[in-house]
Short mmCIF file of C-alpha atoms in Angstrom, two decimals:
data_model
loop_
_atom_site.label_atom_id
_atom_site.label_comp_id
_atom_site.label_asym_id
_atom_site.label_seq_id
_atom_site.Cartn_x
_atom_site.Cartn_y
_atom_site.Cartn_z
CA LYS A 1 78.60 103.78 98.48
CA VAL A 2 81.27 102.73 100.64
CA ILE A 3 83.78 99.87 101.13
CA HIS A 4 85.50 99.96 104.65
CA THR A 5 89.48 97.33 103.67
CA ASP A 6 93.34 96.48 104.98
CA ASP A 7 94.62 93.81 105.34
CA THR A 8 96.89 91.49 107.81
CA SER A 9 99.12 88.34 107.33
CA ILE A 10 99.25 85.71 107.79
CA LYS A 11 101.57 82.57 106.97
CA MET A 12 100.20 79.81 105.25
CA LEU A 13 102.87 76.00 104.05
CA GLU A 14 103.88 74.67 101.51
CA PRO A 15 103.67 71.42 101.06
CA GLY A 16 106.54 69.15 100.70
CA ARG A 17 108.43 71.82 101.60
CA GLY A 18 109.12 72.63 105.52
CA VAL A 19 108.43 76.48 104.91
CA THR A 20 105.69 78.68 104.97
CA ARG A 21 105.27 82.20 102.61
CA SER A 22 103.64 84.58 103.55
CA CYS A 23 100.24 85.55 102.36
CA LYS A 24 97.13 87.65 102.97
CA PHE A 25 93.49 88.62 104.29
CA TRP A 26 91.80 91.65 103.19
CA PRO A 27 88.34 91.59 105.05
CA TYR A 28 85.79 93.96 102.69
CA LEU A 29 82.98 95.46 105.11
CA GLY A 30 80.20 96.69 103.38
CA ASP A 31 77.77 99.74 104.80
CA TRP A 32 74.57 100.43 105.68
CA LEU A 33 72.81 98.96 102.46
CA HIS A 34 75.16 95.45 102.11
CA PRO A 35 75.49 94.81 106.08
CA TYR A 36 77.98 92.68 105.83
CA ALA A 37 82.15 91.75 104.82
CA VAL A 38 83.65 89.26 102.91
CA TYR A 39 87.31 88.45 103.52
CA ASP A 40 89.69 87.35 100.22
CA PHE A 41 92.96 85.49 100.99
CA THR A 42 95.29 85.53 98.13
CA LEU A 43 99.46 84.54 97.71
CA THR A 44 100.42 88.06 97.43
CA ARG A 45 100.31 92.12 98.12
CA GLU A 46 100.45 92.60 94.79
CA ARG A 47 97.43 94.78 93.89
CA ASP A 48 95.67 92.36 91.61
CA GLY A 49 93.77 91.06 94.45
CA PRO A 50 91.58 93.83 95.48
CA GLN A 51 91.40 95.29 91.81
CA LYS A 52 90.24 91.43 90.66
CA PHE A 53 87.67 91.90 93.79
CA LEU A 54 86.45 95.39 92.87
CA ALA A 55 86.26 95.22 89.63
CA GLY A 56 83.06 96.68 88.40
CA TYR A 57 82.23 98.18 91.81
CA GLN A 58 81.99 101.57 91.64
CA GLY A 59 81.58 103.97 95.45
CA TYR A 60 83.36 104.64 97.76
CA LEU A 61 86.68 102.73 99.17
CA GLN A 62 88.16 103.51 103.02
CA ALA A 63 91.61 102.18 102.87
CA ASP A 64 95.18 103.61 103.48
CA ALA A 65 97.74 104.35 101.37
CA TYR A 66 98.93 101.43 100.20
CA SER A 67 100.25 102.01 96.58
CA GLY A 68 98.16 98.28 95.31
CA TYR A 69 95.17 100.48 95.40
CA ASP A 70 96.23 103.38 93.11
CA CYS A 71 94.86 101.42 90.23
CA ILE A 72 91.56 100.86 91.88
CA TYR A 73 91.49 105.06 92.19
CA ALA A 74 92.81 105.91 88.73
CA GLY A 75 89.84 106.09 86.63
CA ASP A 76 86.13 107.41 87.47
CA ASP A 77 84.13 104.90 89.21
CA VAL A 78 86.27 104.53 92.62
CA PHE A 79 86.95 107.26 95.10
CA GLU A 80 89.48 107.41 97.79
CA VAL A 81 88.78 108.24 101.50
CA ALA A 82 92.07 107.96 104.00
CA CYS A 83 91.46 106.73 107.64
CA GLY A 84 92.50 110.12 109.68
CA ILE A 85 93.66 108.17 112.74
CA HIS A 86 96.65 106.09 110.13
CA ALA A 87 97.66 110.05 109.64
CA ARG A 88 97.60 110.56 113.38
CA ARG A 89 100.12 108.00 114.25
CA TYR A 90 102.39 109.11 111.85
CA TRP A 91 101.91 112.96 113.77
CA HIS A 92 102.50 110.95 117.33
CA ARG A 93 105.23 108.53 115.77
CA ALA A 94 106.94 112.36 115.29
CA ILE A 95 106.61 113.79 119.08
CA ASP A 96 110.92 112.89 120.05
CA ASN A 97 111.35 114.60 116.82
CA ASP A 98 109.88 117.84 117.08
CA PRO A 99 107.16 118.33 119.96
CA VAL A 100 105.98 122.01 118.49
CA ARG A 101 104.62 120.44 115.07
CA ALA A 102 103.84 117.38 116.11
CA ASN A 103 101.91 118.12 119.15
CA THR A 104 100.13 121.34 116.98
CA ALA A 105 99.02 119.31 113.83
CA LEU A 106 97.46 116.36 116.43
CA GLY A 107 95.93 119.72 118.41
CA PHE A 108 94.16 120.54 114.75
CA ILE A 109 93.21 116.69 113.89
CA ALA A 110 92.15 116.13 118.34
CA ARG A 111 89.46 118.98 117.02
CA LEU A 112 88.36 117.23 114.09
CA THR A 113 87.11 113.93 116.37
CA GLN A 114 85.71 115.78 118.55
CA ILE A 115 83.31 117.12 115.92
CA GLU A 116 82.99 113.31 115.62
CA LYS A 117 82.27 112.68 118.24
CA GLN A 118 79.24 115.26 119.05
CA LEU A 119 78.44 114.52 115.57
CA ARG A 120 77.16 110.99 116.73
CA LYS A 121 75.52 112.24 119.94
CA ALA A 122 73.05 114.55 117.95
CA TYR A 123 72.74 112.45 115.36
CA PRO A 124 73.24 108.00 116.38
CA PHE A 125 73.06 105.25 114.25
CA GLU A 126 70.18 104.19 113.88
CA ASN A 127 70.90 100.25 113.87
CA LEU A 128 73.95 98.12 114.03
CA GLN A 129 74.88 98.84 109.94
CA GLY A 130 75.16 102.56 111.17
CA LYS A 131 71.98 104.01 109.51
CA ARG A 132 71.67 108.32 110.66
CA ASP A 133 70.93 111.14 109.39
CA PHE A 134 73.29 111.19 106.33
CA ALA A 135 72.48 114.56 105.33
CA ALA A 136 72.59 115.85 108.83
CA VAL A 137 76.22 115.32 109.10
CA ALA A 138 77.71 116.03 106.33
CA ARG A 139 76.51 119.44 107.38
CA GLY A 140 77.44 119.14 110.41
CA ARG A 141 81.04 118.08 109.70
CA GLN A 142 80.46 121.12 105.86
CA THR A 143 80.00 123.64 109.30
CA HIS A 144 82.23 122.74 111.57
CA SER A 145 84.81 120.40 109.76
CA LEU A 146 86.03 122.67 106.75
CA PRO A 147 87.22 125.51 108.67
CA ILE A 148 90.07 123.70 110.88
CA LEU A 149 91.12 121.49 108.13
CA GLU A 150 91.51 124.57 105.93
CA ASP A 151 93.53 125.69 108.75
CA PHE A 152 95.08 122.44 108.83
CA LYS A 153 95.75 122.47 104.89
CA ALA A 154 97.03 126.12 105.82
CA TRP A 155 99.91 125.65 108.66
CA LEU A 156 101.49 122.61 106.77
CA ASP A 157 102.13 123.95 103.52
CA THR A 158 103.52 126.70 105.47
CA GLU A 159 106.23 124.57 107.75
CA SER A 160 106.12 122.02 105.46
CA GLU A 161 108.94 124.50 103.88
CA SER A 162 110.66 124.96 107.20
CA LYS A 163 114.64 124.05 106.07
CA LYS A 164 115.35 122.44 110.13
CA ILE A 165 112.97 119.78 109.15
CA LEU A 166 115.43 116.46 107.56
CA PRO A 167 114.57 115.21 104.85
CA LYS A 168 114.47 111.21 106.94
CA SER A 169 113.22 112.29 109.98
CA PRO A 170 109.74 111.15 111.54
CA ILE A 171 108.40 114.71 111.27
CA ARG A 172 109.31 115.28 107.56
CA ALA A 173 107.20 111.55 107.05
CA ALA A 174 104.34 113.39 108.23
CA PHE A 175 104.48 115.42 106.69
CA THR A 176 104.97 114.06 103.45
CA TYR A 177 101.94 111.53 104.14
CA THR A 178 99.33 113.83 105.33
CA LEU A 179 99.79 116.52 101.97
CA ASN A 180 99.89 112.53 99.71
CA GLN A 181 97.19 111.71 101.51
CA TRP A 182 95.13 115.43 102.07
CA ASP A 183 92.00 114.72 99.54
CA ALA A 184 91.93 111.70 101.00
CA LEU A 185 91.39 112.59 103.84
CA VAL A 186 89.90 115.57 103.07
CA ARG A 187 87.18 113.55 101.48
CA TYR A 188 84.56 112.25 104.32
CA THR A 189 83.19 115.50 104.13
CA GLU A 190 81.36 115.28 101.73
CA GLU A 191 78.66 112.26 103.02
CA GLY A 192 77.62 111.22 106.17
CA TYR A 193 77.73 108.03 105.07
CA LEU A 194 81.16 108.54 105.14
CA SER A 195 84.17 107.78 108.21
CA PHE A 196 86.82 109.79 109.73
CA ASP A 197 88.36 106.46 110.05
CA ASN A 198 88.73 103.42 109.43
CA ASN A 199 89.27 101.95 112.15
CA ILE A 200 85.53 99.86 111.44
CA ALA A 201 88.30 97.78 108.77
CA GLU A 202 90.96 97.63 111.04
CA ARG A 203 88.55 96.36 113.87
CA LEU A 204 88.15 92.81 111.30
CA VAL A 205 92.20 91.88 111.10
CA LYS A 206 91.99 91.33 114.48
CA MET A 207 89.84 87.79 113.95
CA PRO A 208 92.99 86.84 111.78
CA ALA A 209 95.60 88.02 114.05
CA ILE A 210 93.90 86.21 116.93
CA GLY A 211 93.73 82.75 114.14
CA ARG A 212 96.90 83.05 113.50
CA LYS A 213 98.16 82.98 117.10
CA ASN A 214 96.38 80.42 118.20
CA TYR A 215 97.12 78.32 115.14
CA LEU A 216 100.16 79.68 113.53
CA PHE A 217 99.25 79.36 109.80
CA VAL A 218 97.05 77.83 106.94
CA GLY A 219 98.07 74.97 105.49
CA SER A 220 97.63 75.05 101.84
CA GLU A 221 95.76 76.92 99.28
CA ASN A 222 92.50 75.76 100.02
CA GLY A 223 93.01 76.04 104.23
CA GLY A 224 93.38 79.54 103.73
CA ARG A 225 90.14 80.14 101.28
CA GLY A 226 88.60 78.59 103.52
CA ALA A 227 89.78 80.06 106.46
CA ALA A 228 87.77 83.75 105.24
CA ILE A 229 84.89 82.09 103.62
CA MET A 230 84.74 81.30 108.20
CA TYR A 231 85.54 84.87 108.41
CA SER A 232 82.89 85.99 107.08
CA LEU A 233 80.54 84.45 107.82
CA VAL A 234 81.15 85.45 112.22
CA SER A 235 81.59 88.61 110.92
CA SER A 236 78.54 89.08 108.40
CA ALA A 237 76.73 87.66 111.29
CA LYS A 238 78.38 89.49 114.54
CA ALA A 239 77.92 93.30 111.79
CA ASN A 240 73.95 91.78 111.59
CA GLY A 241 73.10 91.04 115.73
CA VAL A 242 73.06 87.89 114.49
CA GLU A 243 74.62 84.84 117.24
CA PRO A 244 77.31 83.61 115.17
CA PHE A 245 77.20 79.76 116.66
CA ALA A 246 73.08 80.33 115.80
CA TRP A 247 73.44 81.30 112.48
CA LEU A 248 76.55 78.30 111.30
CA LYS A 249 74.03 76.23 112.94
CA ALA A 250 70.92 77.59 111.67
CA ILE A 251 72.69 77.37 107.70
CA PHE A 252 74.77 75.02 107.92
CA THR A 253 71.62 71.93 108.36
CA GLU A 254 69.03 73.34 106.95
CA LEU A 255 71.41 73.60 103.81
CA PRO A 256 71.44 70.37 103.00
CA TYR A 257 67.46 70.58 102.43
CA PHE A 258 67.25 73.35 100.38
CA ARG A 259 67.45 73.24 96.48
CA ASP A 260 66.52 76.22 95.09
CA GLY A 261 69.44 79.05 95.91
CA ASP A 262 66.69 81.90 96.22
CA ALA A 263 65.14 80.18 98.90
CA PHE A 264 67.63 79.36 100.81
CA ARG A 265 69.29 82.86 100.47
CA GLN A 266 65.73 83.91 102.73
CA ALA A 267 65.67 81.53 105.41
CA ALA A 268 69.43 83.29 106.18
CA ASN A 269 68.80 86.22 105.84
CA LYS A 270 65.27 85.94 107.97
CA GLU A 271 64.95 87.30 112.29
CA PRO A 272 68.20 87.46 114.60
CA VAL A 273 68.73 83.46 115.94
CA THR A 274 69.40 82.65 119.02
CA SER A 275 70.55 79.04 120.35
CA SER A 276 67.92 77.25 121.41
CA GLU A 277 65.61 78.66 118.71
CA LEU A 278 68.12 75.73 116.41
CA ASP A 279 67.65 73.21 118.91
CA HIS A 280 65.49 71.70 116.77
CA LEU A 281 67.11 71.42 114.28
CA LEU A 282 69.99 69.83 116.10
CA PRO A 283 70.02 65.18 116.45
CA ASP A 284 68.39 63.97 118.50
#
């Protein structure tokens, strides 16, 4: 029903040239019914990457305001959900430029985030995959968040017309971003399983970011795709409460003995395992 995504850069060594080029990792995280993280590796940040990966998908897509996603939203299959925290960053950067307007906007956003905290407390997550009483969450947002959003929008429409706001100023950028993304910013109130922010996807790019500091670059396109596969396995294990090392040890030691793909998938999705439970799989 909803996929969260983001992207982060990685350098790739171009053999024979002694130089690197900038490539991308794209993590895609499924909902509570599909609690898996899949990383894609592309040579560029062009729209072809997410467009190809998400071909045939129907549902909500929560992402940043990257224009490359626009072609995905153009039809009737995928609906954009923006990140409220991403919008908040624009207003925070504008505090020095226009403290009164910036802090007013941040006040609206703070009230919205406070409601989200109250809803998480009243309707907590039932498992690691994010299952909760979605109908109650949606009702809470429509009762408490929508009126705040309506007041916020009215304030934005009025204040954005001020001639005192310079065209290229940080405060103008904050108004422009928020108004341009408005429909996507309020869409989270439609369903209880949608999120006010996209922090969960932003956390997924931390793993490649840490790797980037350690190994600096991938050695080839195949190396990048291999890294994406490993990131997918580790992140999916974490999302399901499975110890990553234990799970990797299980699939890599058991996989050679499975000829039936369905049987392996059933074994790979069994109850969470621990390292001690898998010691018998390792050779003496």
